[in-house]
mmCIF file of C-alpha atoms in Angstrom:
data_model
loop_
_atom_site.group_PDB
_atom_site.id
_atom_site.type_symbol
_atom_site.label_atom_id
_atom_site.label_comp_id
_atom_site.label_asym_id
_atom_site.label_seq_id
_atom_site.Cartn_x
_atom_site.Cartn_y
_atom_site.Cartn_z
ATOM 1 C CA UNK A 1 100.607 204.422 209.471
ATOM 2 C CA UNK A 2 97.713 202.241 210.577
ATOM 3 C CA UNK A 3 97.995 198.462 210.471
ATOM 4 C CA UNK A 4 95.608 196.368 208.465
ATOM 5 C CA UNK A 5 93.662 193.590 210.069
ATOM 6 C CA UNK A 6 91.757 190.675 208.680
ATOM 7 C CA UNK A 7 88.137 191.106 207.670
ATOM 8 C CA UNK A 8 85.906 191.452 210.672
ATOM 9 C CA UNK A 9 88.529 193.424 212.563
ATOM 10 C CA UNK A 10 90.048 190.533 214.468
ATOM 11 C CA UNK A 11 93.279 188.646 214.357
ATOM 12 C CA UNK A 12 96.827 189.761 213.844
ATOM 13 C CA UNK A 13 97.916 192.294 211.292
ATOM 14 C CA UNK A 14 98.521 190.959 207.786
ATOM 15 C CA UNK A 15 101.779 192.904 207.288
ATOM 16 C CA UNK A 16 104.661 193.447 209.506
ATOM 17 C CA UNK A 17 105.215 197.032 210.395
ATOM 18 C CA UNK A 18 108.160 198.805 208.958
ATOM 19 C CA UNK A 19 109.614 199.618 205.637
ATOM 20 C CA UNK A 20 109.811 197.077 202.900
ATOM 21 C CA UNK A 21 112.985 195.353 202.115
ATOM 22 C CA UNK A 22 115.578 193.644 204.232
ATOM 23 C CA UNK A 23 114.590 195.258 207.458
ATOM 24 C CA UNK A 24 110.997 194.146 207.048
ATOM 25 C CA UNK A 25 111.971 190.563 206.417
ATOM 26 C CA UNK A 26 114.276 190.248 209.280
ATOM 27 C CA UNK A 27 111.589 188.587 211.344
ATOM 28 C CA UNK A 28 111.455 185.515 209.142
ATOM 29 C CA UNK A 29 109.373 186.695 206.221
ATOM 30 C CA UNK A 30 105.743 185.948 206.687
ATOM 31 C CA UNK A 31 103.815 186.502 209.817
ATOM 32 C CA UNK A 32 102.737 183.270 211.562
ATOM 33 C CA UNK A 33 99.013 184.216 211.196
ATOM 34 C CA UNK A 34 98.079 181.268 208.938
ATOM 35 C CA UNK A 35 98.268 177.738 210.171
ATOM 36 C CA UNK A 36 100.209 175.377 208.006
ATOM 37 C CA UNK A 37 98.234 172.905 205.927
ATOM 38 C CA UNK A 38 99.261 169.286 205.802
ATOM 39 C CA UNK A 39 100.258 168.209 202.348
ATOM 40 C CA UNK A 40 98.514 165.347 200.618
ATOM 41 C CA UNK A 41 100.430 162.201 200.149
ATOM 42 C CA UNK A 42 101.587 161.316 196.698
ATOM 43 C CA UNK A 43 100.592 157.954 195.276
ATOM 44 C CA UNK A 44 103.188 155.457 194.178
ATOM 45 C CA UNK A 45 102.745 156.467 190.536
ATOM 46 C CA UNK A 46 103.924 159.936 191.284
ATOM 47 C CA UNK A 47 100.611 161.635 190.426
ATOM 48 C CA UNK A 48 98.499 163.336 193.047
ATOM 49 C CA UNK A 49 95.270 161.589 194.049
ATOM 50 C CA UNK A 50 92.173 163.460 193.096
ATOM 51 C CA UNK A 51 89.214 163.665 195.351
ATOM 52 C CA UNK A 52 85.717 163.923 193.976
ATOM 53 C CA UNK A 53 83.679 167.011 194.505
ATOM 54 C CA UNK A 54 80.554 166.401 196.557
ATOM 55 C CA UNK A 55 77.646 165.570 194.229
ATOM 56 C CA UNK A 56 74.511 167.616 194.699
ATOM 57 C CA UNK A 57 71.437 165.722 195.844
ATOM 58 C CA UNK A 58 69.053 164.715 193.137
ATOM 59 C CA UNK A 59 65.982 165.771 195.061
ATOM 60 C CA UNK A 60 65.738 168.330 197.767
ATOM 61 C CA UNK A 61 63.511 167.768 200.750
ATOM 62 C CA UNK A 62 61.032 170.273 199.342
ATOM 63 C CA UNK A 63 60.824 168.338 196.086
ATOM 64 C CA UNK A 64 60.260 165.071 197.966
ATOM 65 C CA UNK A 65 57.486 166.603 200.080
ATOM 66 C CA UNK A 66 55.880 168.119 196.992
ATOM 67 C CA UNK A 67 56.037 164.780 195.179
ATOM 68 C CA UNK A 68 54.463 162.980 198.132
ATOM 69 C CA UNK A 69 51.739 165.595 198.357
ATOM 70 C CA UNK A 70 50.927 165.280 194.661
ATOM 71 C CA UNK A 71 50.821 161.479 194.848
ATOM 72 C CA UNK A 72 48.491 161.616 197.881
ATOM 73 C CA UNK A 73 46.208 164.031 196.033
ATOM 74 C CA UNK A 74 46.259 161.793 192.973
ATOM 75 C CA UNK A 75 45.266 158.781 195.047
ATOM 76 C CA UNK A 76 42.594 160.785 196.858
ATOM 77 C CA UNK A 77 40.992 161.907 193.602
ATOM 78 C CA UNK A 78 41.298 158.603 191.737
ATOM 79 C CA UNK A 79 38.192 156.919 193.182
ATOM 80 C CA UNK A 80 35.828 159.905 192.816
ATOM 81 C CA UNK A 81 36.968 160.412 189.234
ATOM 82 C CA UNK A 82 36.353 156.721 188.484
ATOM 83 C CA UNK A 83 32.851 156.972 189.986
ATOM 84 C CA UNK A 84 32.198 160.141 187.996
ATOM 85 C CA UNK A 85 33.237 158.497 184.724
ATOM 86 C CA UNK A 86 31.084 155.439 185.473
ATOM 87 C CA UNK A 87 28.101 157.683 186.143
ATOM 88 C CA UNK A 88 28.677 159.584 182.907
ATOM 89 C CA UNK A 89 28.760 156.294 180.978
ATOM 90 C CA UNK A 90 25.550 155.167 182.664
ATOM 91 C CA UNK A 91 23.858 158.480 181.874
ATOM 92 C CA UNK A 92 24.781 158.241 178.188
ATOM 93 C CA UNK A 93 23.542 154.627 178.047
ATOM 94 C CA UNK A 94 20.225 155.645 179.625
ATOM 95 C CA UNK A 95 19.855 158.554 177.201
ATOM 96 C CA UNK A 96 20.375 156.205 174.244
ATOM 97 C CA UNK A 97 17.851 153.768 175.698
ATOM 98 C CA UNK A 98 15.380 156.601 176.172
ATOM 99 C CA UNK A 99 15.825 157.657 172.526
ATOM 100 C CA UNK A 100 15.189 154.077 171.352
ATOM 101 C CA UNK A 101 12.071 153.852 173.503
ATOM 102 C CA UNK A 102 10.814 157.187 172.182
ATOM 103 C CA UNK A 103 11.184 155.922 168.601
ATOM 104 C CA UNK A 104 9.431 152.653 169.510
ATOM 105 C CA UNK A 105 6.569 154.549 171.176
ATOM 106 C CA UNK A 106 6.167 156.723 168.070
ATOM 107 C CA UNK A 107 6.024 153.608 165.840
ATOM 108 C CA UNK A 108 3.455 151.961 168.093
ATOM 109 C CA UNK A 109 1.346 155.119 168.200
ATOM 110 C CA UNK A 110 1.431 155.205 164.399
ATOM 111 C CA UNK A 111 0.331 151.551 164.232
ATOM 112 C CA UNK A 112 -2.458 152.208 166.736
ATOM 113 C CA UNK A 113 -3.632 155.217 164.718
ATOM 114 C CA UNK A 114 -4.008 152.970 161.640
ATOM 115 C CA UNK A 115 -6.616 150.879 163.465
ATOM 116 C CA UNK A 116 -8.872 153.948 163.699
ATOM 117 C CA UNK A 117 -9.235 153.841 159.902
ATOM 118 C CA UNK A 118 -12.108 151.568 158.773
ATOM 119 C CA UNK A 119 -10.428 150.700 155.454
ATOM 120 C CA UNK A 120 -7.336 149.429 157.289
ATOM 121 C CA UNK A 121 -9.472 147.282 159.613
ATOM 122 C CA UNK A 122 -11.314 145.769 156.641
ATOM 123 C CA UNK A 123 -8.094 145.001 154.766
ATOM 124 C CA UNK A 124 -6.557 143.356 157.859
ATOM 125 C CA UNK A 125 -9.692 141.254 158.394
ATOM 126 C CA UNK A 126 -9.482 140.022 154.789
ATOM 127 C CA UNK A 127 -5.743 139.250 154.959
ATOM 128 C CA UNK A 128 -5.489 137.737 158.399
ATOM 129 C CA UNK A 129 -8.890 136.160 159.013
ATOM 130 C CA UNK A 130 -10.143 135.547 155.444
ATOM 131 C CA UNK A 131 -13.320 137.466 156.234
ATOM 132 C CA UNK A 132 -15.510 139.097 153.609
ATOM 133 C CA UNK A 133 -18.207 141.735 153.721
ATOM 134 C CA UNK A 134 -21.829 140.654 153.440
ATOM 135 C CA UNK A 135 -22.740 139.982 149.837
ATOM 136 C CA UNK A 136 -19.203 139.149 148.755
ATOM 137 C CA UNK A 137 -18.031 135.679 147.831
ATOM 138 C CA UNK A 138 -14.815 134.339 149.210
ATOM 139 C CA UNK A 139 -12.559 132.537 146.766
ATOM 140 C CA UNK A 140 -9.603 130.574 148.098
ATOM 141 C CA UNK A 141 -6.914 129.702 145.573
ATOM 142 C CA UNK A 142 -4.885 126.633 146.373
ATOM 143 C CA UNK A 143 -1.422 126.694 144.994
ATOM 144 C CA UNK A 144 -0.762 123.512 143.010
ATOM 145 C CA UNK A 145 3.004 123.906 143.575
ATOM 146 C CA UNK A 146 2.548 123.423 147.296
ATOM 147 C CA UNK A 147 1.708 119.809 146.767
ATOM 148 C CA UNK A 148 -1.300 117.564 146.919
ATOM 149 C CA UNK A 149 -3.762 117.192 149.708
ATOM 150 C CA UNK A 150 -2.201 114.874 152.203
ATOM 151 C CA UNK A 151 -4.047 112.388 154.268
ATOM 152 C CA UNK A 152 -3.191 112.764 157.969
ATOM 153 C CA UNK A 153 -2.849 108.997 158.163
ATOM 154 C CA UNK A 154 -0.132 109.134 155.474
ATOM 155 C CA UNK A 155 2.122 111.344 157.586
ATOM 156 C CA UNK A 156 4.980 109.279 158.967
ATOM 157 C CA UNK A 157 5.114 108.948 162.724
ATOM 158 C CA UNK A 158 1.346 109.038 163.202
ATOM 159 C CA UNK A 159 -0.671 106.068 164.272
ATOM 160 C CA UNK A 160 -2.840 104.542 161.556
ATOM 161 C CA UNK A 161 -6.168 103.400 162.829
ATOM 162 C CA UNK A 162 -9.110 101.799 161.113
ATOM 163 C CA UNK A 163 -11.502 103.130 163.720
ATOM 164 C CA UNK A 164 -13.035 106.588 163.380
ATOM 165 C CA UNK A 165 -12.194 109.304 165.913
ATOM 166 C CA UNK A 166 -15.459 109.023 167.794
ATOM 167 C CA UNK A 167 -14.777 105.350 168.338
ATOM 168 C CA UNK A 168 -11.481 106.216 170.028
ATOM 169 C CA UNK A 169 -13.225 108.835 172.126
ATOM 170 C CA UNK A 170 -15.930 106.409 173.301
ATOM 171 C CA UNK A 171 -13.388 103.751 174.173
ATOM 172 C CA UNK A 172 -11.413 106.261 176.287
ATOM 173 C CA UNK A 173 -14.632 107.232 178.138
ATOM 174 C CA UNK A 174 -15.376 103.575 178.868
ATOM 175 C CA UNK A 175 -11.805 103.044 180.064
ATOM 176 C CA UNK A 176 -12.084 106.011 182.463
ATOM 177 C CA UNK A 177 -15.197 104.547 184.191
#
């Protein structure tokens, strides 16, 4: 019969040769192939001390490198994205301004087109300048609720003079010579 060996084909045989029973155990029982292991000491309480199993790392080196790479990319893209967003905001503000100016230009063009109409020019001349066409009579209505005619000399804070205006003018010309 062939003897068994440990895995890998090395070492001493795992069983002693020979039949089982008393004759096989005559050599002391087990073969001295395994080294003896030192026993753990027992604590004073009588219970065996437990050792903790090694905890796995939270992050592997690959995860750390990936995290660093992502943070570097984030920092590298932060400034260009900020510039892009600022430019988009500026573009939208300029588009709104352009729309307002387009509306204002349309209103001004409409107002300018009104001045090409003779009736509009005549009505504006009557309202703003109190002008009338030849042959018409101008009538100015004074509102009595606005008050009475006031004398400029009666206005407080003005200088009251007995001399007429041309007298003041002549005296200032004489004083300048």
